[in-house]
Every structure is written in structure tokens, then in C-alpha cells.
Short mmCIF file of C-alpha atoms in Angstrom, two decimals:
data_model
loop_
_atom_site.label_atom_id
_atom_site.label_comp_id
_atom_site.label_asym_id
_atom_site.label_seq_id
_atom_site.Cartn_x
_atom_site.Cartn_y
_atom_site.Cartn_z
CA UNK V 398 2.59 13.72 -15.18
CA UNK V 399 6.12 14.45 -14.02
CA UNK V 400 7.30 18.02 -13.79
CA UNK V 401 10.36 20.06 -13.03
CA UNK V 402 9.62 23.53 -11.71
CA UNK V 403 12.20 26.28 -11.62
CA UNK V 404 11.61 29.73 -10.25
CA UNK V 405 13.43 32.99 -10.45
CA UNK V 406 12.28 35.71 -8.07
CA UNK V 407 13.65 39.25 -8.29
CA UNK V 408 15.13 40.19 -4.92
CA UNK V 409 14.04 43.85 -4.93
CA UNK V 410 11.15 45.42 -3.01
CA UNK V 411 9.44 42.59 -1.20
CA UNK V 412 11.18 39.91 -3.23
CA UNK V 413 12.29 38.00 -0.16
CA UNK V 414 8.72 37.60 0.96
CA UNK V 415 7.64 36.37 -2.45
CA UNK V 416 10.36 33.77 -2.73
CA UNK V 417 9.67 32.58 0.81
CA UNK V 418 6.03 31.97 -0.03
CA UNK V 419 6.74 30.39 -3.40
CA UNK V 420 9.16 28.02 -1.71
CA UNK V 421 6.68 26.97 0.95
CA UNK V 422 3.87 26.43 -1.52
CA UNK V 423 5.97 24.38 -3.93
CA UNK V 424 7.12 22.18 -1.07
CA UNK V 425 3.58 20.97 -0.51
CA UNK V 426 3.35 19.51 -4.01
CA UNK V 427 6.87 18.76 -5.17
CA UNK V 428 10.22 17.62 -3.90
CA UNK V 429 12.80 20.29 -3.30
CA UNK V 430 15.92 19.15 -5.14
CA UNK V 431 18.07 22.24 -5.46
CA UNK V 432 17.92 25.88 -4.43
CA UNK V 433 15.08 26.99 -6.67
CA UNK V 434 14.33 23.70 -8.36
CA UNK V 435 11.50 21.34 -7.55
CA UNK V 436 10.47 18.14 -9.20
CA UNK V 437 7.91 15.43 -8.80
CA UNK V 438 4.91 13.50 -9.96
CA UNK V 439 1.74 15.57 -10.02
CA UNK V 440 -1.74 15.33 -11.47
CA UNK V 441 -3.08 17.99 -13.85
CA UNK V 442 -5.76 19.20 -11.40
CA UNK V 443 -3.20 19.54 -8.63
CA UNK V 444 -0.93 21.44 -10.99
CA UNK V 445 -3.77 23.89 -11.56
CA UNK V 446 -4.23 24.15 -7.81
CA UNK V 447 -0.51 24.79 -7.36
CA UNK V 448 -0.61 27.46 -10.01
CA UNK V 449 -3.57 29.17 -8.39
CA UNK V 450 -1.78 29.22 -5.07
CA UNK V 451 1.36 30.65 -6.66
CA UNK V 452 -0.53 33.27 -8.66
CA UNK V 453 -1.36 35.09 -5.44
CA UNK V 454 2.30 35.94 -4.91
CA UNK V 455 3.91 36.10 -8.32
CA UNK V 456 4.58 39.63 -9.56
CA UNK V 457 3.84 39.36 -13.27
CA UNK V 458 6.47 41.89 -14.42
CA UNK V 459 9.37 40.63 -12.33
CA UNK V 460 9.17 36.99 -11.34
CA UNK V 461 9.26 33.97 -13.56
CA UNK V 462 8.52 30.31 -13.10
CA UNK V 463 9.33 27.64 -15.65
CA UNK V 464 7.61 24.28 -15.64
CA UNK V 465 9.08 21.45 -17.69
CA UNK V 466 6.66 18.58 -17.94
CA UNK V 467 6.87 15.08 -19.25
CA UNK V 468 4.26 12.37 -19.33
CA UNK V 469 6.01 10.10 -16.90
CA UNK V 470 9.17 9.98 -14.92
CA UNK V 471 10.55 7.26 -17.14
CA UNK V 472 10.49 9.56 -20.15
CA UNK V 473 13.00 11.70 -18.35
CA UNK V 474 16.64 10.87 -18.18
CA UNK V 475 18.32 12.11 -15.09
CA UNK V 476 22.03 12.20 -14.45
CA UNK V 477 23.97 13.41 -11.49
CA UNK V 478 27.21 15.24 -12.16
CA UNK V 479 29.05 15.55 -8.93
CA UNK V 480 27.26 14.41 -5.81
CA UNK V 481 24.29 12.15 -6.46
CA UNK V 482 21.33 12.99 -4.29
CA UNK V 483 18.31 10.78 -3.77
CA UNK V 484 15.96 13.46 -2.56
CA UNK V 485 12.96 12.17 -4.47
CA UNK V 486 13.00 8.77 -2.78
CA UNK V 487 10.04 7.69 -0.64
CA UNK V 488 12.31 5.96 1.82
CA UNK V 489 14.10 7.78 4.56
CA UNK C 1419 0.04 10.09 -4.92
CA UNK C 1420 2.83 8.63 -2.87
CA UNK C 1421 3.40 6.50 0.16
CA UNK C 1422 6.24 7.39 2.45
CA UNK C 1423 8.23 4.79 4.30
CA UNK C 1424 10.18 6.33 7.16
CA UNK C 1425 12.79 4.16 8.79
CA UNK C 1426 14.83 6.85 10.43
CA UNK C 1427 14.39 7.75 14.06
CA UNK C 1428 13.58 11.30 14.89
CA UNK C 1429 10.89 13.87 15.16
CA UNK C 1430 7.90 14.34 12.93
CA UNK C 1431 6.73 17.93 12.88
CA UNK C 1432 4.70 20.40 10.95
CA UNK C 1433 7.02 22.87 9.30
CA UNK C 1434 6.30 25.35 6.51
CA UNK C 1435 2.95 23.64 5.90
CA UNK C 1436 4.61 20.36 5.15
CA UNK C 1437 5.41 17.47 7.42
CA UNK C 1438 9.09 17.14 8.20
CA UNK C 1439 10.92 14.22 9.70
CA UNK C 1440 14.15 15.32 11.31
CA UNK C 1441 16.69 12.62 12.12
CA UNK C 1442 18.89 12.92 15.22
CA UNK C 1443 21.84 13.87 13.01
CA UNK C 1444 19.96 16.90 11.70
CA UNK C 1445 19.12 15.49 8.28
CA UNK C 1446 15.53 15.95 7.36
CA UNK C 1447 12.95 14.87 4.86
CA UNK C 1448 10.00 16.98 3.83
CA UNK C 1449 6.88 15.06 2.86
CA UNK C 1450 4.93 16.86 0.17
CA UNK C 1451 1.59 16.76 1.89
CA UNK C 1452 -0.59 17.40 -1.12
CA UNK C 1453 0.84 14.33 -2.79
CA UNK C 1454 0.94 12.00 0.21
CA UNK C 1455 -1.38 9.06 0.36
CA UNK C 1456 -0.16 7.45 3.55
CA UNK C 1457 2.83 7.35 5.86
CA UNK C 1458 4.49 4.23 7.23
CA UNK C 1459 6.56 4.72 10.36
CA UNK C 1460 9.17 2.11 11.18
CA UNK C 1461 11.61 4.04 13.30
CA UNK C 1462 11.36 5.52 16.73
CA UNK C 1463 9.54 8.71 15.91
CA UNK C 1464 8.07 11.23 18.26
CA UNK C 1465 5.33 13.46 17.00
CA UNK C 1466 3.14 16.10 18.53
CA UNK C 1467 -0.57 16.75 18.32
CA UNK C 1468 0.05 19.79 16.15
CA UNK C 1469 1.47 17.45 13.55
CA UNK C 1470 -1.31 14.88 14.02
CA UNK C 1471 -3.88 17.63 13.62
CA UNK C 1472 -2.34 18.69 10.38
CA UNK C 1473 -2.08 15.13 9.08
CA UNK C 1474 -5.67 14.57 10.14
CA UNK C 1475 -6.83 17.68 8.36
CA UNK C 1476 -5.24 16.44 5.17
CA UNK C 1477 -6.72 12.99 5.68
CA UNK C 1478 -3.47 11.07 5.58
CA UNK C 1479 -3.49 7.78 7.51
CA UNK C 1480 -0.30 6.92 9.41
CA UNK C 1481 0.58 3.27 9.89
CA UNK C 1482 2.88 2.46 12.76
CA UNK C 1483 5.15 -0.56 13.02
CA UNK C 1484 7.01 -1.64 16.12
CA UNK C 1485 10.69 -2.33 16.66
CA UNK C 1486 10.39 -5.83 15.22
CA UNK C 1487 8.60 -4.58 12.14
CA UNK C 1488 5.18 -5.85 13.18
CA UNK C 1489 2.14 -3.74 12.52
CA UNK C 1490 0.98 -2.09 15.69
CA UNK C 1491 -1.72 0.28 14.52
CA UNK C 1492 -2.81 3.20 12.44
CA UNK C 1493 -3.64 6.80 13.05
CA UNK C 1494 -6.89 6.95 11.18
CA UNK C 1495 -8.02 10.55 10.65
CA UNK C 1496 -11.61 11.54 11.20
CA UNK C 1497 -13.80 10.02 8.54
CA UNK C 1498 -14.45 12.63 5.93
CA UNK C 1499 -16.43 10.39 3.62
CA UNK C 1500 -19.30 9.22 5.71
CA UNK C 1501 -22.53 7.86 4.47
CA UNK C 1502 -25.20 6.85 6.94
CA UNK C 1503 -27.09 5.05 4.25
CA UNK C 1504 -24.15 2.86 3.36
CA UNK C 1505 -23.41 2.16 7.02
CA UNK C 1506 -26.96 0.91 7.52
CA UNK C 1507 -26.62 -1.24 4.41
CA UNK C 1508 -23.30 -2.61 5.66
CA UNK C 1509 -24.80 -3.51 9.01
CA UNK C 1510 -27.94 -5.11 7.60
CA UNK C 1511 -25.84 -7.22 5.26
CA UNK C 1512 -23.75 -8.28 8.22
CA UNK C 1513 -26.68 -9.11 10.46
CA UNK C 1514 -28.51 -11.14 7.84
CA UNK C 1515 -26.81 -14.54 7.87
CA UNK C 1516 -27.70 -15.30 4.26
CA UNK C 1517 -26.54 -12.01 2.80
CA UNK C 1518 -23.36 -12.03 4.85
CA UNK C 1519 -22.63 -15.51 3.59
CA UNK C 1520 -23.12 -14.43 -0.03
CA UNK C 1521 -20.47 -11.75 0.26
CA UNK C 1522 -18.08 -13.93 2.24
CA UNK C 1523 -18.37 -16.66 -0.40
CA UNK C 1524 -17.21 -14.19 -3.02
CA UNK C 1525 -14.12 -13.33 -0.98
CA UNK C 1526 -13.14 -16.97 -0.56
CA UNK C 1527 -13.98 -17.85 -4.16
CA UNK C 1528 -11.75 -15.20 -5.62
CA UNK C 1529 -8.99 -15.66 -3.06
CA UNK C 1530 -8.79 -19.36 -3.86
CA UNK C 1531 -9.01 -18.67 -7.57
CA UNK C 1532 -6.01 -16.37 -7.26
CA UNK C 1533 -4.18 -18.99 -5.22
CA UNK C 1534 -4.75 -21.50 -8.00
CA UNK C 1535 -3.42 -18.99 -10.47
CA UNK C 1536 -0.19 -18.75 -8.53
CA UNK C 1537 0.12 -22.50 -8.41
CA UNK C 1538 -0.62 -22.82 -12.10
CA UNK C 1539 2.18 -20.40 -12.83
CA UNK C 1540 4.63 -22.51 -10.87
CA UNK C 1541 3.39 -25.69 -12.48
CA UNK C 1542 4.42 -24.19 -15.80
CA UNK C 1543 7.80 -23.64 -14.23
CA UNK C 1544 7.94 -27.36 -13.57
CA UNK C 1545 7.37 -27.27 -9.87
CA UNK C 1546 5.62 -30.14 -8.22
CA UNK C 1547 2.33 -28.57 -7.24
CA UNK C 1548 -0.16 -30.81 -9.07
CA UNK C 1549 -1.38 -32.47 -5.94
CA UNK C 1550 -2.02 -29.20 -4.17
CA UNK C 1551 -3.82 -27.86 -7.21
CA UNK C 1552 -6.24 -30.76 -7.45
CA UNK C 1553 -6.86 -30.68 -3.73
CA UNK C 1554 -7.65 -26.97 -3.84
CA UNK C 1555 -9.86 -27.49 -6.86
CA UNK C 1556 -11.95 -30.04 -5.03
CA UNK C 1557 -12.11 -27.86 -1.93
CA UNK C 1558 -13.25 -24.94 -4.04
CA UNK C 1559 -16.32 -26.87 -5.16
CA UNK C 1560 -17.54 -26.90 -1.58
CA UNK C 1561 -17.34 -23.13 -1.12
CA UNK C 1562 -20.72 -22.26 -2.58
CA UNK C 1563 -22.38 -25.18 -0.82
CA UNK C 1564 -21.38 -24.17 2.69
CA UNK C 1565 -24.21 -23.50 5.08
CA UNK C 1566 -22.65 -20.89 7.32
CA UNK C 1567 -19.64 -18.68 7.83
CA UNK C 1568 -18.04 -21.12 10.25
CA UNK C 1569 -17.97 -23.83 7.63
CA UNK C 1570 -16.75 -21.40 5.00
CA UNK C 1571 -13.90 -20.31 7.25
CA UNK C 1572 -13.04 -23.96 7.72
CA UNK C 1573 -12.75 -24.52 3.99
CA UNK C 1574 -10.78 -21.33 3.58
CA UNK C 1575 -8.40 -22.57 6.25
CA UNK C 1576 -8.01 -25.92 4.53
CA UNK C 1577 -7.25 -24.27 1.21
CA UNK C 1578 -4.57 -22.14 2.83
CA UNK C 1579 -3.10 -25.16 4.55
CA UNK C 1580 -2.75 -27.06 1.29
CA UNK C 1581 -1.42 -23.95 -0.38
CA UNK C 1582 1.22 -23.31 2.25
CA UNK C 1583 2.35 -26.92 2.05
CA UNK C 1584 3.06 -26.40 -1.63
CA UNK C 1585 5.46 -23.58 -0.79
CA UNK C 1586 8.25 -26.03 -0.08
CA UNK C 1587 8.11 -26.98 -3.74
CA UNK C 1588 7.78 -23.47 -5.09
CA UNK C 1589 10.64 -21.87 -3.25
CA UNK C 1590 14.10 -22.76 -4.46
CA UNK C 1591 15.82 -21.99 -1.20
CA UNK C 1592 16.12 -24.51 1.58
CA UNK C 1593 13.21 -23.62 3.82
CA UNK C 1594 11.72 -25.20 6.81
CA UNK C 1595 8.08 -24.28 6.44
CA UNK C 1596 5.48 -26.66 7.71
CA UNK C 1597 2.58 -24.54 8.76
CA UNK C 1598 1.59 -20.99 9.35
CA UNK C 1599 2.48 -19.76 12.82
CA UNK C 1600 1.51 -16.31 13.97
CA UNK C 1601 2.04 -14.24 17.07
CA UNK C 1602 4.96 -14.60 17.00
CA UNK C 1603 6.06 -16.13 13.70
CA UNK C 1604 8.65 -18.80 14.34
CA UNK C 1605 10.60 -19.13 11.12
CA UNK C 1606 11.74 -17.21 8.09
CA UNK C 1607 8.70 -17.82 5.89
CA UNK C 1608 6.21 -17.11 8.65
CA UNK C 1609 7.97 -13.88 9.46
CA UNK C 1610 7.91 -12.88 5.82
CA UNK C 1611 4.23 -13.71 5.44
CA UNK C 1612 3.33 -11.78 8.58
CA UNK C 1613 5.29 -8.77 7.47
CA UNK C 1614 4.08 -8.58 3.88
CA UNK C 1615 0.50 -9.33 4.85
CA UNK C 1616 0.54 -6.51 7.35
CA UNK C 1617 1.64 -4.19 4.56
CA UNK C 1618 -1.24 -5.37 2.41
CA UNK C 1619 -3.67 -4.84 5.29
CA UNK C 1620 -2.54 -1.31 5.88
CA UNK C 1621 -2.70 -0.43 2.19
CA UNK C 1622 -6.22 -1.83 2.12
CA UNK C 1623 -7.10 0.30 5.11
CA UNK C 1624 -5.80 3.38 3.33
CA UNK C 1625 -7.96 2.58 0.32
CA UNK C 1626 -11.03 1.86 2.45
CA UNK C 1627 -10.47 5.17 4.18
CA UNK C 1628 -10.97 6.92 0.86
CA UNK C 1629 -14.33 5.29 0.33
CA UNK C 1630 -17.50 5.55 2.38
CA UNK C 1631 -17.14 2.04 3.76
CA UNK C 1632 -16.80 1.51 7.48
CA UNK C 1633 -13.64 -0.52 8.04
CA UNK C 1634 -14.90 -2.18 11.21
CA UNK C 1635 -17.75 -4.12 9.63
CA UNK C 1636 -16.56 -7.17 7.75
CA UNK C 1637 -18.20 -10.21 6.29
CA UNK C 1638 -15.83 -13.14 6.13
CA UNK C 1639 -13.99 -12.31 9.32
CA UNK C 1640 -16.24 -11.61 12.24
CA UNK C 1641 -16.63 -7.96 13.00
CA UNK C 1642 -15.94 -6.59 16.42
CA UNK C 1643 -12.56 -8.07 17.04
CA UNK C 1644 -11.51 -4.65 18.21
CA UNK C 1645 -9.90 -4.01 14.88
CA UNK C 1646 -10.61 -2.88 11.35
CA UNK C 1647 -11.55 -6.26 9.97
CA UNK C 1648 -12.91 -5.19 6.60
CA UNK C 1649 -9.38 -4.76 5.33
CA UNK C 1650 -8.70 -8.37 6.26
CA UNK C 1651 -11.58 -9.41 4.01
CA UNK C 1652 -10.46 -7.35 1.08
CA UNK C 1653 -6.81 -8.20 1.58
CA UNK C 1654 -7.73 -11.87 1.41
CA UNK C 1655 -8.44 -11.44 -2.28
CA UNK C 1656 -5.19 -9.63 -2.98
CA UNK C 1657 -2.76 -11.57 -0.84
CA UNK C 1658 -2.01 -14.22 -3.48
CA UNK C 1659 -1.47 -11.57 -6.15
CA UNK C 1660 0.59 -9.11 -4.16
CA UNK C 1661 1.98 -10.63 -0.98
CA UNK C 1662 2.65 -14.22 -1.98
CA UNK C 1663 4.13 -13.44 -5.37
CA UNK C 1664 6.38 -10.86 -3.78
CA UNK C 1665 7.64 -13.41 -1.28
CA UNK C 1666 8.26 -16.01 -3.98
CA UNK C 1667 10.21 -13.67 -6.16
CA UNK C 1668 12.28 -12.25 -3.30
CA UNK C 1669 13.25 -15.73 -2.20
CA UNK C 1670 13.74 -17.31 -5.60
CA UNK C 1671 15.96 -14.49 -6.73
CA UNK C 1672 17.90 -14.81 -3.49
CA UNK C 1673 17.28 -11.20 -2.58
CA UNK C 1674 16.19 -12.38 0.84
CA UNK C 1675 17.97 -15.28 2.46
CA UNK C 1676 18.30 -16.90 5.86
CA UNK C 1677 20.99 -14.34 6.66
CA UNK C 1678 18.42 -11.56 6.71
CA UNK C 1679 16.75 -12.98 9.79
CA UNK C 1680 17.58 -13.08 13.41
CA UNK C 1681 16.39 -15.94 15.49
CA UNK C 1682 15.56 -15.74 19.14
CA UNK C 1683 14.16 -18.30 21.57
CA UNK C 1684 10.78 -18.87 19.97
CA UNK C 1685 10.51 -16.31 17.29
CA UNK C 1686 12.29 -14.98 14.31
CA UNK C 1687 12.52 -11.45 13.10
CA UNK C 1688 13.81 -9.63 10.11
CA UNK C 1689 16.77 -7.32 10.02
CA UNK C 1690 16.19 -3.70 9.18
CA UNK C 1691 17.89 -3.81 5.77
CA UNK C 1692 15.78 -6.77 4.76
CA UNK C 1693 12.63 -4.94 5.77
CA UNK C 1694 13.68 -2.03 3.62
CA UNK C 1695 14.41 -4.23 0.64
CA UNK C 1696 11.00 -5.80 0.89
CA UNK C 1697 9.28 -2.46 1.25
CA UNK C 1698 10.98 -1.12 -1.83
CA UNK C 1699 9.85 -4.15 -3.79
CA UNK C 1700 6.38 -3.82 -2.31
CA UNK C 1701 6.13 -0.17 -3.25
CA UNK C 1702 7.14 -0.93 -6.83
CA UNK C 1703 4.69 -3.78 -7.02
CA UNK C 1704 1.79 -1.66 -5.85
CA UNK C 1705 2.57 0.80 -8.61
CA UNK C 1706 2.58 -1.90 -11.27
CA UNK C 1707 -0.28 -1.53 -13.70
CA UNK C 1708 -2.51 -3.85 -15.66
CA UNK C 1709 -4.98 -3.09 -18.37
CA UNK C 1710 -8.44 -3.28 -16.88
CA UNK C 1711 -10.88 -5.08 -19.13
CA UNK C 1712 -14.06 -3.30 -18.10
CA UNK C 1713 -12.59 0.14 -17.61
CA UNK C 1714 -10.42 -0.09 -20.70
CA UNK C 1715 -7.48 1.67 -19.11
CA UNK C 1716 -4.44 0.84 -17.05
CA UNK C 1717 -4.91 0.61 -13.32
CA UNK C 1718 -2.32 -0.03 -10.65
CA UNK C 1719 -2.51 -2.93 -8.22
CA UNK C 1720 -3.25 -0.43 -5.52
CA UNK C 1721 -6.15 0.97 -7.46
CA UNK C 1722 -7.53 -2.53 -7.89
CA UNK C 1723 -8.01 -2.52 -4.12
CA UNK C 1724 -10.04 0.65 -4.30
CA UNK C 1725 -12.11 -0.73 -7.16
CA UNK C 1726 -12.84 -3.72 -4.96
CA UNK C 1727 -14.25 -1.36 -2.34
CA UNK C 1728 -16.42 0.34 -4.93
CA UNK C 1729 -17.73 -3.01 -6.14
CA UNK C 1730 -18.62 -3.88 -2.58
CA UNK C 1731 -20.44 -0.57 -2.14
CA UNK C 1732 -22.44 -1.24 -5.27
CA UNK C 1733 -23.43 -4.61 -3.93
CA UNK C 1734 -24.43 -3.20 -0.55
CA UNK C 1735 -26.52 -0.51 -2.19
CA UNK C 1736 -28.25 -3.14 -4.32
CA UNK C 1737 -26.83 -1.65 -7.47
CA UNK C 1738 -24.77 -4.46 -8.91
CA UNK C 1739 -23.94 -7.83 -7.48
CA UNK C 1740 -20.45 -8.13 -6.04
CA UNK C 1741 -18.06 -10.40 -7.80
CA UNK C 1742 -14.66 -10.75 -6.23
CA UNK C 1743 -11.48 -9.85 -8.06
CA UNK C 1744 -9.97 -12.69 -10.05
CA UNK C 1745 -6.67 -12.45 -11.84
CA UNK C 1746 -7.66 -12.13 -15.47
CA UNK C 1747 -4.29 -12.07 -17.14
#
């Protein structure tokens, strides 16, 4: 499956630490495309694993993470307005 | 899972629990380690043991290519899937002339079948390959009758020779391709074959790594050539499907031409952009899927390689007789 993950972490008591950890964990599974936006191909079991890792840090009352999922990348239309950025490419 | 192809020069490091390649200009690329299958390094990259340890822990093989784009080796992390039982079975099948021959015959049978498939396709496209096809067909009849590996290798070589001669007819571009020359390849087609085959070998190695098989014990090729020869065996079956077809389509669509090569005294190498173009095509091809008849679901070309390993394991463990992969569509 192909997902887009967006997070919003409240920057009050200890928020910086939370967002730092969320960022590092997401990077292991997904491609960082914009400030708090990740996307990439993932398998359902790995998504569960990602969620379990994130659950350790997320403060249920304050932070929120949204996951948009689609079956495959080709069911997702993507457009760049402004600067196009090929961050998800496997070639570097 | 993804394969990363890194052309840039720079430094590969562990950073924030991911692997980061930093180019000299400060640009960087983070590899999402949980989703990485393998890494191909083409540039001049320095990396430290801390990074290798991390890659090893995650079980990601790293394939390294030299300045000219030739395969130079792999960083093969500690085997995590080991099976003593299977290793013993692999060795006994190798040591027993008869059993080794049985497996090797399967490799050659299916490789030549796939070669014929390629030729048949081009015959439909009105290319003059009839002669090659009938020659290969008659050679194929001898495969099962061979007495030993030496003879089998001879037939395999003859089939390839006939096949390569037919390439002049298949490829629309003006090519000067008489025979296969390796180390170093001397013309455009030989360079292409060497390059694409080395990609197929390394992908095979990655897939073998994920199974319990020992990559050093092979059946068609003799083991103990100081290299992982099992991937040569398995790649044999897939070369016509993946490597050769890729080369034909790149050349016939004029994506790769004589201009993409640089010739020196007695060898010929590919320019960097051409290598990238081929890799991109290769990556796409490996992701291509076909509907598997027995499994009843879609599998990618890459996964077919892994299935081949599993079939071999079943054979070695006396579970189900190995039958090489033949293009069924």
C-alpha cells in the first residue's frame, strides 16, 4: 500500500522531544517530503510496526497523526505546484 | 521493499537511525532502512564501520560497482537464515555427480527454453531468426542426454553462441557483434551484456541471501571459484527474460546508442548517464508483475527469482522435484 503520513505535534511541554522522535521513526519507513509530511510504499505489517513505535511517544490528548492510504502509488495523482521535488526517487 | 541506486559521490553514514548519503555539495539522501532491500553503489563513496554494522544488523546487502560500472563485489551481511540441514543437502547434491547433473540440466533446459521464447517473439516480428531457432532446438535435445557437467556446459555454450549470433538480426541498430567477449568487453553489445548481467547476478544474490541457501555452492557452474556461484546458476534462467529483453528494447527504441559508449584501446565502457538510464529501466522491469499460475496471484520478476530459490530448496530437501522456471506467458 502507498501512504501519506502527516503529523502535528503540539510544541508545549516536551513537544520538541516528541516531534524529534516522531521524525526519526518515520524516516525509517517513509520518505520525508516536506516539513511534517512523509510518504511511501509500505506493507500493512510494517505500518503496524511503525504505529507501535510511534505510540510510545504520541501524547493522546495533544498530538495528531493523519495517514492517507491508497492501494498503490498509481492510484494517487501527484502534482507539484512550484518547485518539483523528486525526493521519492531511488536514484541519487 | 526498495532497491537504492546511488550514483553520487560522497559519504555514507548512519544518521538518525537511517542511512544517509551526503554528496560533496551538501545534498543528502536518507534511505528508509526498514524498506530497503539492497543498495547499489556506483559513485565514489566512503563509509565507516559504524554504518556497515548498522546495515549488517538490518541485513541489507550492498553491491559495489567500480568506476567503469563493472561489478566489483558485495557487502554480504552475516547470514541470519542459516540451516545446517540444508547446507548438508546442498553439499551432498553437489558432490554426487548424478544428482548435481540433474539440477544443472534443469538450469540449462529452462534457460534455453527462455532463449527460444525470445527468439520466437522476434520471429513474429519478422526477424530472420529461424535458423538459430532450429539449431537451438536440436541442441536442446542433447541436454538431457549429456553424461557429465563438462558436456552440459559445452552444449550450454553452443546454445549461447547461436543465440548471440542471432542478435545481429534482432537489433535494429547497426551493431558489430560477433561473439561474447568478457574481461574486458570490447564493444557496445558486450559491454551492455556484462553490465546488465552483473545487475541480474547481484539481484539474485540479494534474493538468495533471504533464503537459507548457501550462495557459494552451485551446480551448473563449478563451486569454489572464489565467488558466489549459485547466483550465476539461478541468473542463467532469468537472463533471457530480464537482461536480454531489456537490452533489445533499449537498443531497438534507440534509448541507448553508440554515442553512449566510450571506446578505449581494447575495451569499451558506458557513460554514466547511459548506466543510469539502464538502471532505471532495470528497476522498473524487476517490479513488473505477472500472474503466477500455481500461486494464483501476481508476482514480480524479482519475486520469481526468490521462488526459484524456494523450488531449489524443496528439491534439495527431497520435498518436490525441481523444475526450472520457464516463461509461461
